CSV table of C-alpha atoms and ligand atoms in Angstrom, one decimal:
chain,number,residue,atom,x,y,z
A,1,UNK,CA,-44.0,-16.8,-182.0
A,2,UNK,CA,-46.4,-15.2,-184.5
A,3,UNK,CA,-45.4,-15.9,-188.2
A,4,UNK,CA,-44.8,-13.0,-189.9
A,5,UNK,CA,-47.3,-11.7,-192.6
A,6,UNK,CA,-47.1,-11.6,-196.4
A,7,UNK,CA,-49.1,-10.1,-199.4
A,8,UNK,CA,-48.5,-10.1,-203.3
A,9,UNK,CA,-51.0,-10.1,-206.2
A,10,UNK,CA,-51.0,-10.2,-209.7
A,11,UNK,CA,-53.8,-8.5,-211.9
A,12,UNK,CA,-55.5,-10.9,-214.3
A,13,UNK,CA,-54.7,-8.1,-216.9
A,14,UNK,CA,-53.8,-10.9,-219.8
A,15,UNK,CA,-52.1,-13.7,-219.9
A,16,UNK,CA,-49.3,-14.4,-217.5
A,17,UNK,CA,-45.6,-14.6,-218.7
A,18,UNK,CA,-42.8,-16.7,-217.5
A,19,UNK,CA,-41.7,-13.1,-216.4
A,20,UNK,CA,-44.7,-13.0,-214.0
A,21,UNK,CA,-44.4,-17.0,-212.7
A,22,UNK,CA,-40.2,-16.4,-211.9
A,23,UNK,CA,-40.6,-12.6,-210.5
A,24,UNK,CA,-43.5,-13.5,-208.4
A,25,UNK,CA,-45.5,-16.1,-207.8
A,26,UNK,CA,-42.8,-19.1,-207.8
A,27,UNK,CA,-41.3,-16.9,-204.9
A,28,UNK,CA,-45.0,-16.8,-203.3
A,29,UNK,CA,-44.6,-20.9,-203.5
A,30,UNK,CA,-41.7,-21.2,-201.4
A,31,UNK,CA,-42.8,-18.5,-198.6
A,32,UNK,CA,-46.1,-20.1,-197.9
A,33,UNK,CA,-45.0,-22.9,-195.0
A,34,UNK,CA,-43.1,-20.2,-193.3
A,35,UNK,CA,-45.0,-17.2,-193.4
A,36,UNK,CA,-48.9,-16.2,-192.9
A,37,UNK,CA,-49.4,-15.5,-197.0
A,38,UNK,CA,-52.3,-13.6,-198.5
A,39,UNK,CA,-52.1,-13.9,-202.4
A,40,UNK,CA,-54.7,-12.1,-204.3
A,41,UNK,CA,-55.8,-11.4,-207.8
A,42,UNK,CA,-56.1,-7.9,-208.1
A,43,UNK,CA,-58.8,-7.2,-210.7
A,44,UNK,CA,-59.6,-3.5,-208.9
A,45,UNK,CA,-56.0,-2.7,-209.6
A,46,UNK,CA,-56.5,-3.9,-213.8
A,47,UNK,CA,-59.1,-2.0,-214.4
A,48,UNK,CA,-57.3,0.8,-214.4
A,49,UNK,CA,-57.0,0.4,-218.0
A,50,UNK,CA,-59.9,-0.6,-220.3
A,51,UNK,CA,-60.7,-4.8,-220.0
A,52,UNK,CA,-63.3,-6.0,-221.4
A,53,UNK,CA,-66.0,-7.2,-219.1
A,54,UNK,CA,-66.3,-10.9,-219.6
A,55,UNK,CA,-62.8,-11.6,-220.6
A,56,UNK,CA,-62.1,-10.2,-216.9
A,57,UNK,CA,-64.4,-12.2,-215.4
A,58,UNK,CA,-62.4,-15.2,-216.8
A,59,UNK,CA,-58.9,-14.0,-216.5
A,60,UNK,CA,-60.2,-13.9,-212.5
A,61,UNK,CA,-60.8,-17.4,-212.5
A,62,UNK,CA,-58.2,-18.5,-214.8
A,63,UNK,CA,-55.4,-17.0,-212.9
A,64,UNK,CA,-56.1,-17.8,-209.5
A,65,UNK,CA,-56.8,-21.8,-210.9
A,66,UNK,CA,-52.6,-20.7,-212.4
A,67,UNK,CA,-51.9,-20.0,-208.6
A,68,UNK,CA,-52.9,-22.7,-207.4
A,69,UNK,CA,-51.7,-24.9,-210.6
A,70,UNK,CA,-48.1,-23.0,-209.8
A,71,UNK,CA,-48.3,-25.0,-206.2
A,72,UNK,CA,-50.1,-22.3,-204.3
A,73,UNK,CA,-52.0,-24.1,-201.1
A,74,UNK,CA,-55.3,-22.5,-200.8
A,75,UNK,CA,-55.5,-24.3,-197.2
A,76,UNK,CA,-52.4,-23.1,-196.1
A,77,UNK,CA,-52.3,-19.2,-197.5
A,78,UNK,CA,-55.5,-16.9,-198.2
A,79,UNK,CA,-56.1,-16.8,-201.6
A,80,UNK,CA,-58.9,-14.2,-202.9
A,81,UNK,CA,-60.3,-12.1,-205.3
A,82,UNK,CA,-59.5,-8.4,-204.3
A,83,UNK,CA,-62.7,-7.1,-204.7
A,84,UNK,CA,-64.7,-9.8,-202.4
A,85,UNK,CA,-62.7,-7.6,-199.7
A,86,UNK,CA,-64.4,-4.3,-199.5
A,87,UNK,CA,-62.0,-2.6,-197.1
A,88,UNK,CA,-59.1,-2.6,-200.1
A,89,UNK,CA,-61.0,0.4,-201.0
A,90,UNK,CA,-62.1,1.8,-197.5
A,91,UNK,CA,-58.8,1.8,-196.7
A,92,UNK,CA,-57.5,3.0,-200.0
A,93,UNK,CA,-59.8,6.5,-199.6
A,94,UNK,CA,-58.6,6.9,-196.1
A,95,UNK,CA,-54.9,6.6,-197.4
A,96,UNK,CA,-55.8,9.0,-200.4
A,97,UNK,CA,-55.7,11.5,-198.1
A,98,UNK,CA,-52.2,11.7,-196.8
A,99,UNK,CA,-51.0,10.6,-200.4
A,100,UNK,CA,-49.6,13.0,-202.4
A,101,UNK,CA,-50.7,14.3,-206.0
A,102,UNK,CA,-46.9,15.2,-207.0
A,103,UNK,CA,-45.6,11.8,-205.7
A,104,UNK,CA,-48.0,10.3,-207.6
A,105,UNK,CA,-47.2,11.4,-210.6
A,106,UNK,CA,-43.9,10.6,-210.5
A,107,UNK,CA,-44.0,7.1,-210.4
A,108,UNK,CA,-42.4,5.1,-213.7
A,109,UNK,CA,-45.2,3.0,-214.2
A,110,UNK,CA,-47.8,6.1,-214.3
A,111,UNK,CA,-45.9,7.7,-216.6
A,112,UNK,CA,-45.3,4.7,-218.5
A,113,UNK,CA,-48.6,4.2,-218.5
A,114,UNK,CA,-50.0,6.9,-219.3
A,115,UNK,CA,-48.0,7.3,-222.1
A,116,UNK,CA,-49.2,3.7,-223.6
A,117,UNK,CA,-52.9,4.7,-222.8
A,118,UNK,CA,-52.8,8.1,-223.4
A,119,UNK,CA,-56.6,8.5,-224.0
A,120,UNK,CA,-57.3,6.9,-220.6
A,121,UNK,CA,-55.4,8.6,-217.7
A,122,UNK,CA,-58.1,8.5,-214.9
A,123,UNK,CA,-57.7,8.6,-211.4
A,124,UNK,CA,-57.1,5.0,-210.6
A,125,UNK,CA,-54.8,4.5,-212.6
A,126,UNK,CA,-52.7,7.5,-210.5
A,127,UNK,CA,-54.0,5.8,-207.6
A,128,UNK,CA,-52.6,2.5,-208.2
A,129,UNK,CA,-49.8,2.7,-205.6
A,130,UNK,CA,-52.1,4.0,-202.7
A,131,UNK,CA,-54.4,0.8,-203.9
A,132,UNK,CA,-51.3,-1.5,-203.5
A,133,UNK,CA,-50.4,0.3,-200.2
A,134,UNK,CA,-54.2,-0.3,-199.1
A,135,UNK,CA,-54.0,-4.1,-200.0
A,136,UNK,CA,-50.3,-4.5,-198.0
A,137,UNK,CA,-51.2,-2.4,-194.9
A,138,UNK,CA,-54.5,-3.9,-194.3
A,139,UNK,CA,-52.8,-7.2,-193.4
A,140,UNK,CA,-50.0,-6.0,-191.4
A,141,UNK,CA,-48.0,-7.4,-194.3
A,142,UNK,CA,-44.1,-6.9,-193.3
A,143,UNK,CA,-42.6,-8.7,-196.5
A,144,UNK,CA,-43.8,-7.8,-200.2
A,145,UNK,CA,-42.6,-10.5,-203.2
A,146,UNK,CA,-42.8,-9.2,-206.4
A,147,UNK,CA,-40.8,-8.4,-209.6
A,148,UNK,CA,-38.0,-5.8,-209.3
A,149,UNK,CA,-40.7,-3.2,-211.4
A,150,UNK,CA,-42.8,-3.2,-208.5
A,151,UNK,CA,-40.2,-2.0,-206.3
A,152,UNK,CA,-41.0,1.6,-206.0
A,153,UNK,CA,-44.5,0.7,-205.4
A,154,UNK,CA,-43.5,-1.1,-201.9
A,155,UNK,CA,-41.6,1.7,-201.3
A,156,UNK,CA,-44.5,4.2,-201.6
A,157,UNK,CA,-46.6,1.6,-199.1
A,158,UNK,CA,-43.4,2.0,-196.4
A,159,UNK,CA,-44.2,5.9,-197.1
A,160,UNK,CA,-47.6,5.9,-196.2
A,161,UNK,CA,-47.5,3.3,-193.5
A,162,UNK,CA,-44.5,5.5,-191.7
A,163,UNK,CA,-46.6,8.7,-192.4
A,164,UNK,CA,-49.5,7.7,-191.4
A,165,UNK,CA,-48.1,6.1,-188.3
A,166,UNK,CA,-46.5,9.4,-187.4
A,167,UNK,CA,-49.8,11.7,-187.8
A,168,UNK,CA,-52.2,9.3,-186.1
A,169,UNK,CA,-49.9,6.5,-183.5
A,170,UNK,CA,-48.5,3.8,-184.1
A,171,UNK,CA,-51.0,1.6,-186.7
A,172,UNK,CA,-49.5,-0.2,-189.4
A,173,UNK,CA,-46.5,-2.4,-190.3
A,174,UNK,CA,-43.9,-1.1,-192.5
A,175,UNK,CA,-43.6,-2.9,-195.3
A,176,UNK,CA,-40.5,-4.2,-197.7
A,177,UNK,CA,-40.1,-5.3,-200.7
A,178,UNK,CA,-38.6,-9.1,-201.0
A,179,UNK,CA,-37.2,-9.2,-204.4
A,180,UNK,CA,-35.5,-12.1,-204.8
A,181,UNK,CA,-32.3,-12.9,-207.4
A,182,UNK,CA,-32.5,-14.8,-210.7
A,183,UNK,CA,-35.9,-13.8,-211.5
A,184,UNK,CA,-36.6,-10.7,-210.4
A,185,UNK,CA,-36.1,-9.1,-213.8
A,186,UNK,CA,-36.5,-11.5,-217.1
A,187,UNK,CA,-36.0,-9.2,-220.4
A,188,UNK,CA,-38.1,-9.4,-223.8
A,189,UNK,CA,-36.8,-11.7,-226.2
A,190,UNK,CA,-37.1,-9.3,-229.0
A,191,UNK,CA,-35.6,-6.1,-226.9
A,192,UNK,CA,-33.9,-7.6,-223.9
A,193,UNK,CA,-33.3,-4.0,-222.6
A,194,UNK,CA,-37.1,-3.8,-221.8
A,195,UNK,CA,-39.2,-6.0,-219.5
A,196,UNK,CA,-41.2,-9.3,-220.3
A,197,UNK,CA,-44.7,-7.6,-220.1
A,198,UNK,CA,-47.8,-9.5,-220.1
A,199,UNK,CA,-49.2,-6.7,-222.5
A,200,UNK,CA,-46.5,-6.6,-225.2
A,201,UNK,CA,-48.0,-6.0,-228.4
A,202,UNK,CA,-44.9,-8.2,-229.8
A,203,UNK,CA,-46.4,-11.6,-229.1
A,204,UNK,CA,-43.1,-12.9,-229.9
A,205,UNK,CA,-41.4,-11.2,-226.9
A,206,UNK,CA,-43.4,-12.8,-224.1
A,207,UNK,CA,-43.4,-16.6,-223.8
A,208,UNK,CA,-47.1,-17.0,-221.6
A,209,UNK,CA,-47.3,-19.7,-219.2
A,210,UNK,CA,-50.3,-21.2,-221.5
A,211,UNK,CA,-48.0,-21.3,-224.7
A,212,UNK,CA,-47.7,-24.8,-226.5
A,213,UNK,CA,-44.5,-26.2,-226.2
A,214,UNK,CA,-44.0,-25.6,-230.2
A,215,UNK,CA,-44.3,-22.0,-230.0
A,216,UNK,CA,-42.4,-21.8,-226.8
A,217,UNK,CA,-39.7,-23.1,-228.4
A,218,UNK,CA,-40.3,-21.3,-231.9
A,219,UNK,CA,-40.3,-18.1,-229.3
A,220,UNK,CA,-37.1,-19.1,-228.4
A,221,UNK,CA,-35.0,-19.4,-231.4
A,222,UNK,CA,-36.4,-16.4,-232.8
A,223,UNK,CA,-34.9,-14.4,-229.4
A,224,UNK,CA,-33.0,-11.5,-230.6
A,225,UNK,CA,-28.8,-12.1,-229.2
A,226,UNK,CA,-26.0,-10.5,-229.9
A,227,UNK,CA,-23.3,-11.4,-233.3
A,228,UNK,CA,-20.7,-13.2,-231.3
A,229,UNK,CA,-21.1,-16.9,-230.4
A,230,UNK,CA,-20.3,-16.8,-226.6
A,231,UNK,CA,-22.7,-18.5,-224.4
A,232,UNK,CA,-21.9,-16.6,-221.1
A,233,UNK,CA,-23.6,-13.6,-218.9
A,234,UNK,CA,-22.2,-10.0,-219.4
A,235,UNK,CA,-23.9,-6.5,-219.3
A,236,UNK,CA,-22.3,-6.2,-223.1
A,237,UNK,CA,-24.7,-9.8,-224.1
A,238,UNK,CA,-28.4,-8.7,-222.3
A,239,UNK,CA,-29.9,-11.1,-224.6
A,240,UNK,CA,-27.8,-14.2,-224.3
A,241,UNK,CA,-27.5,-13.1,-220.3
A,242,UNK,CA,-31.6,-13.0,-220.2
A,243,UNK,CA,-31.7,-16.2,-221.7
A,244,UNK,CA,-29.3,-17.9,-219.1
A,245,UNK,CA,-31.4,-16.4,-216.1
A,246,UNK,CA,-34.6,-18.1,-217.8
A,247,UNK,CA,-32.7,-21.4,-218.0
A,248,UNK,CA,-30.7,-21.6,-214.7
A,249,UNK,CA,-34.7,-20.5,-212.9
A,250,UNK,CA,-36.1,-23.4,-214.8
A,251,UNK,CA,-33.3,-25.7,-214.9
A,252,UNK,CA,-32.6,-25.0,-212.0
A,253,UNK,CA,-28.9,-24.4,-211.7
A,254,UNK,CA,-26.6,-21.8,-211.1
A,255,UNK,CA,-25.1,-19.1,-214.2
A,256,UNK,CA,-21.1,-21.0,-213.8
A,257,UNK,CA,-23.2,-24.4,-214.1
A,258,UNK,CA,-24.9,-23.1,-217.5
A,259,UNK,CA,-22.0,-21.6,-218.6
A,260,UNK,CA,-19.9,-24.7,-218.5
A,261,UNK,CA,-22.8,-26.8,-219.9
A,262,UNK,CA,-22.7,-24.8,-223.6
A,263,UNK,CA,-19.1,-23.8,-223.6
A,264,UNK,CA,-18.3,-24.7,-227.2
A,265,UNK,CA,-21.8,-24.9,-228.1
A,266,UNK,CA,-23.7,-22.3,-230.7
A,267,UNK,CA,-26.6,-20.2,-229.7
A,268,UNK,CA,-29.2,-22.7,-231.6
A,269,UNK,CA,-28.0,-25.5,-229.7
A,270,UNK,CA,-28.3,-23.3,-226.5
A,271,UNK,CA,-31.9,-21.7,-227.6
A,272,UNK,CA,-33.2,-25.0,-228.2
A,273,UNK,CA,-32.3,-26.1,-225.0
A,274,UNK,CA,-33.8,-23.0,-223.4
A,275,UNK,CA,-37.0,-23.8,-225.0
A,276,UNK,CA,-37.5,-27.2,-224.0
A,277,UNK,CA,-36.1,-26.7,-220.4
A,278,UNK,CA,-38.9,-24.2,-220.4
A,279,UNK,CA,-41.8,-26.5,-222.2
A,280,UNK,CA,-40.9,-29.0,-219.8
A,281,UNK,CA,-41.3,-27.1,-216.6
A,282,UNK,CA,-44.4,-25.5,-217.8
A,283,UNK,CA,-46.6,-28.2,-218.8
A,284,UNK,CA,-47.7,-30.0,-215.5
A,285,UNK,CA,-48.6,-26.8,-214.5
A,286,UNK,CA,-50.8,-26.1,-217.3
A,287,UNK,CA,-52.1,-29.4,-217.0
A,288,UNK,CA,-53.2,-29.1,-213.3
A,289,UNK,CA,-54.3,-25.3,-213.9
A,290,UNK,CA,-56.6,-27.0,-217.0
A,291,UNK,CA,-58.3,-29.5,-214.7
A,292,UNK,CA,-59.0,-27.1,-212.1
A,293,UNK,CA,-60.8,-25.2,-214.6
A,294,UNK,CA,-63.3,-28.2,-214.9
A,295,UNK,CA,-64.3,-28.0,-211.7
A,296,UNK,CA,-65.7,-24.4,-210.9
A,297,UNK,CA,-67.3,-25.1,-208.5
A,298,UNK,CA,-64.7,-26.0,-206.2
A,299,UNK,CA,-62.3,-22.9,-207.1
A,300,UNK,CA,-65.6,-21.2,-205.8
A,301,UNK,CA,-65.2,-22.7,-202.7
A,302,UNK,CA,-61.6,-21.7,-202.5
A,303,UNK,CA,-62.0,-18.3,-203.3
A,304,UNK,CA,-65.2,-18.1,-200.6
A,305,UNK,CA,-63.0,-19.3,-197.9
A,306,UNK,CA,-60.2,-16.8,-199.2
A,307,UNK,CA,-61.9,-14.2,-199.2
A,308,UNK,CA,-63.5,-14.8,-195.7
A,309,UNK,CA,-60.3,-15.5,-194.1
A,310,UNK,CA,-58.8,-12.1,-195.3
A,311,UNK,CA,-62.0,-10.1,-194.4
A,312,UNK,CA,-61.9,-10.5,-190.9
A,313,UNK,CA,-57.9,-9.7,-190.6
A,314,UNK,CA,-58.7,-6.6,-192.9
A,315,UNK,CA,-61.6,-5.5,-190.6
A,316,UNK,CA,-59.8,-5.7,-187.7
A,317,UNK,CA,-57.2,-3.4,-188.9
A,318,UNK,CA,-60.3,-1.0,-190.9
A,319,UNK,CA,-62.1,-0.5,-187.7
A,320,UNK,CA,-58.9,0.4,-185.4
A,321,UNK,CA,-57.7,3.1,-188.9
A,322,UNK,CA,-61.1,4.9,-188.2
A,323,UNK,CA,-60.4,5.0,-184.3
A,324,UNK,CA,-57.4,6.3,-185.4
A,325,UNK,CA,-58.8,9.4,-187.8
A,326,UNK,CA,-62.1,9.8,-185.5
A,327,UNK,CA,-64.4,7.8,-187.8
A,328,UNK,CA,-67.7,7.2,-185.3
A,329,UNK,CA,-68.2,3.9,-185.0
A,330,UNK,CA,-71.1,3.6,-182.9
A,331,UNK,CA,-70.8,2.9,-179.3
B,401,LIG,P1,-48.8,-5.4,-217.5
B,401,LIG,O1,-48.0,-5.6,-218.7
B,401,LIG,O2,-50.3,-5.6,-217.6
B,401,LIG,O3,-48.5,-4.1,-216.8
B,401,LIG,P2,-47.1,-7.1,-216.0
B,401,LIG,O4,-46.7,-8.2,-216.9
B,401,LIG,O5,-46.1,-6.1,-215.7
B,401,LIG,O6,-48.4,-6.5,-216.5
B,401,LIG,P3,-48.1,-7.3,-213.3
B,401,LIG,O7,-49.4,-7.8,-213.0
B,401,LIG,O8,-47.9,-5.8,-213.3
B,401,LIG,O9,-47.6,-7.8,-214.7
B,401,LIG,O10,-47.0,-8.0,-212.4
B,401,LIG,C1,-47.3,-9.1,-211.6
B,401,LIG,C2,-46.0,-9.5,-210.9
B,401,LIG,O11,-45.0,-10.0,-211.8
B,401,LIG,C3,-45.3,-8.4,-210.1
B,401,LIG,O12,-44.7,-8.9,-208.9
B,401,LIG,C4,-44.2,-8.0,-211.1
B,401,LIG,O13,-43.1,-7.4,-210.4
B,401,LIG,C5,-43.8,-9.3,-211.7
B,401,LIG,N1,-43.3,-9.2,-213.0
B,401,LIG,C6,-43.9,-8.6,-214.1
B,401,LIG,N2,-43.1,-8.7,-215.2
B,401,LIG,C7,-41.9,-9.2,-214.8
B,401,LIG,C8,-40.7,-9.5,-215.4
B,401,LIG,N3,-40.5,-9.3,-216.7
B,401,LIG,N4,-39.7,-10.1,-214.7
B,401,LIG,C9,-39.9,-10.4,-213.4
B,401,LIG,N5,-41.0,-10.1,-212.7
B,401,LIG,C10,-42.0,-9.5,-213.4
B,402,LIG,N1,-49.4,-3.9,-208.9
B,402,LIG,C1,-49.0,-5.2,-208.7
B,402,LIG,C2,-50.1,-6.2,-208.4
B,402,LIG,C3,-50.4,-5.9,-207.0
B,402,LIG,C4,-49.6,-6.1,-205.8
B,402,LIG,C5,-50.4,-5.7,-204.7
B,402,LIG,C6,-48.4,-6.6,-205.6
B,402,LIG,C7,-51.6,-5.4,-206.5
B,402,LIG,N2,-51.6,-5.2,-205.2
B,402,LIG,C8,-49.9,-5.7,-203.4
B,402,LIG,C9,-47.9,-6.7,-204.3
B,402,LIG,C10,-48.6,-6.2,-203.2
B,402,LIG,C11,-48.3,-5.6,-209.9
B,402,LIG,O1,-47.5,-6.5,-209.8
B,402,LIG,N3,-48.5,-5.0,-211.0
């Protein structure tokens, strides 16, 4: 039996949070015996707001050496840069044009967006979903990990793929959304009603997968939780609850598990505890992601063979969309 497909990406925007390693690509870890996996960094999608040029070019590298530092095996799962794949934006034009302006525009994270970068709202940055539907159709992709934020944007690839399929035959997979418990949403630590967001101008709220383990655990005890002393998950305690999702990911064990651990205990005990747990679990993988970085030549090589392997599924599919739409191909 054929495995089935899957596709995620992250875009080498800044610097990844734990937020980023538990909503998405630890999930991407565990998928990758079982399923065909195409992981890619998606620098066409971060340019939609202003990066800076060189710093791009090394976030690029950087985070898919963090993929495979995470446990990511580049033999086993195409791994890529999005942009050594032309057809992302073939097929993103073609899917432009049964995508429309007013459901565009209502997605959260345009508006969000748009709000934060309000003297930049171009195109792409509207266009984002239809880019993301471009990258998941063009592999046939039937499963989609990511972060719960993310979750509308599957939903606008299902969209397109079931519109399209209904204009022009039966062409593309339809997509969902794999969004998997525990991690799916980690919370600031200085406003745990708001996402962890790689681009948080609060430094403090973030911990980043290349923090030392003294500011990871200074990071920590300075996490904003509620008056009462109560180490347990509620919808009244966001902050203490956030903190016991990060541990029992890391840890790992499950919420009763934590919950019995620190009964008793006072929230410095328990945020110190965080903090190591965290330190701990992060530094092989900085370690591995720093020495892959020596060797640049070889996470060349990787990305080369990525980015071949996904270019002839995404060709396949390219060609047979402009059968579809009456594209001449030659004969
Ligand atoms: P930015 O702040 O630049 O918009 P981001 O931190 O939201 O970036 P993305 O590149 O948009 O990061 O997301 C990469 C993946 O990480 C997505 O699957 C997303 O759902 C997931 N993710 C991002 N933030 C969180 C979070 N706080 N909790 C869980 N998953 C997250
Ligand atoms: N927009 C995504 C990154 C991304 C992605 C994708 C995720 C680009 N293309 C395709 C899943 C499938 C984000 O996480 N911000």
């Amino acid at each position: 039996m054929e495995k089935k497909v899957i596709y995620s990406a992250v875009q080498p925007s800044g610097n990844l949070t734990i937020g980023n390693y538990l909503g998405a690509i630890r999930n991407w870890v565990k998928m990758q015996s079982e399923y065909d996996c195409f992981y890619a960094v998606a620098n066409m999608h971060a340019i939609t707001v202003k990066q800076e040029p060189a710093e791009l070019r090394r976030r690029t590298l950087e985070l898919a050496a963090l993929y495979i530092a995470c446990g990511i095996d580049p033999e086993q799962c195409a791994l890529y840069v999005q942009s050594h794949v032309p057809q992302h934006a073939e097929l993103c034009w073609v899917l432009n044009t049964i995508a429309y302006v007013g459901e565009m525009s209502r997605m959260t994270q345009f508006k969000d967006k748009s709000q934060k970068h309000a003297e930049n709202i171009n195109m792409g940055l509207m266009d984002y979903p239809v880019l993301m539907a471009a990258d998941i159709l063009l592999y046939g992709a039937q499963c989609v990990p990511v972060g719960a934020d993310q979750k509308q944007h599957v939903e606008i690839a299902r969209d397109l793929a079931i519109r399209f399929n209904n204009r022009y035959g039966e062409t593309f997979a339809v997509p969902e959304p794999l969004i998997l418990k525990g991690g799916a949403k980690i919370s600031s630590l200085q406003d745990p009603t708001k996402k962890m967001s790689k681009s948080d101008e609060n430094p403090n709220a973030s911990v980043f997968l290349a923090d030392d383990r003294d500011t990871i655990i200074r990071k920590f005890k300075r996490a904003v939780t509620d008056s009462d002393n109560a180490i347990r998950a509620s919808d009244d305690k966001p902050g203490i609850t956030n903190l016991l999702n990060i541990y029992c990911a890391f840890r790992p064990c499950t919420l009763e598990e934590a919950e019995r651990e620190f009964e008793g205990k006072g929230y410095g005990d328990f945020k110190l505890a965080v903090g190591e747990t965290v330190a701990d679990a992060l530094a092989p993988i900085q370690e591995a992601q720093k020495k892959l970085l020596s060797d640049k030549t070889y996470l060349a090589e990787i990305l080369k063979g990525g980015a071949e392997k996904a270019y002839k599924a995404a060709r396949r599919t390219l060609s047979k969309v402009y059968r579809k739409i009456g594209f001449y191909q030659g004969e």
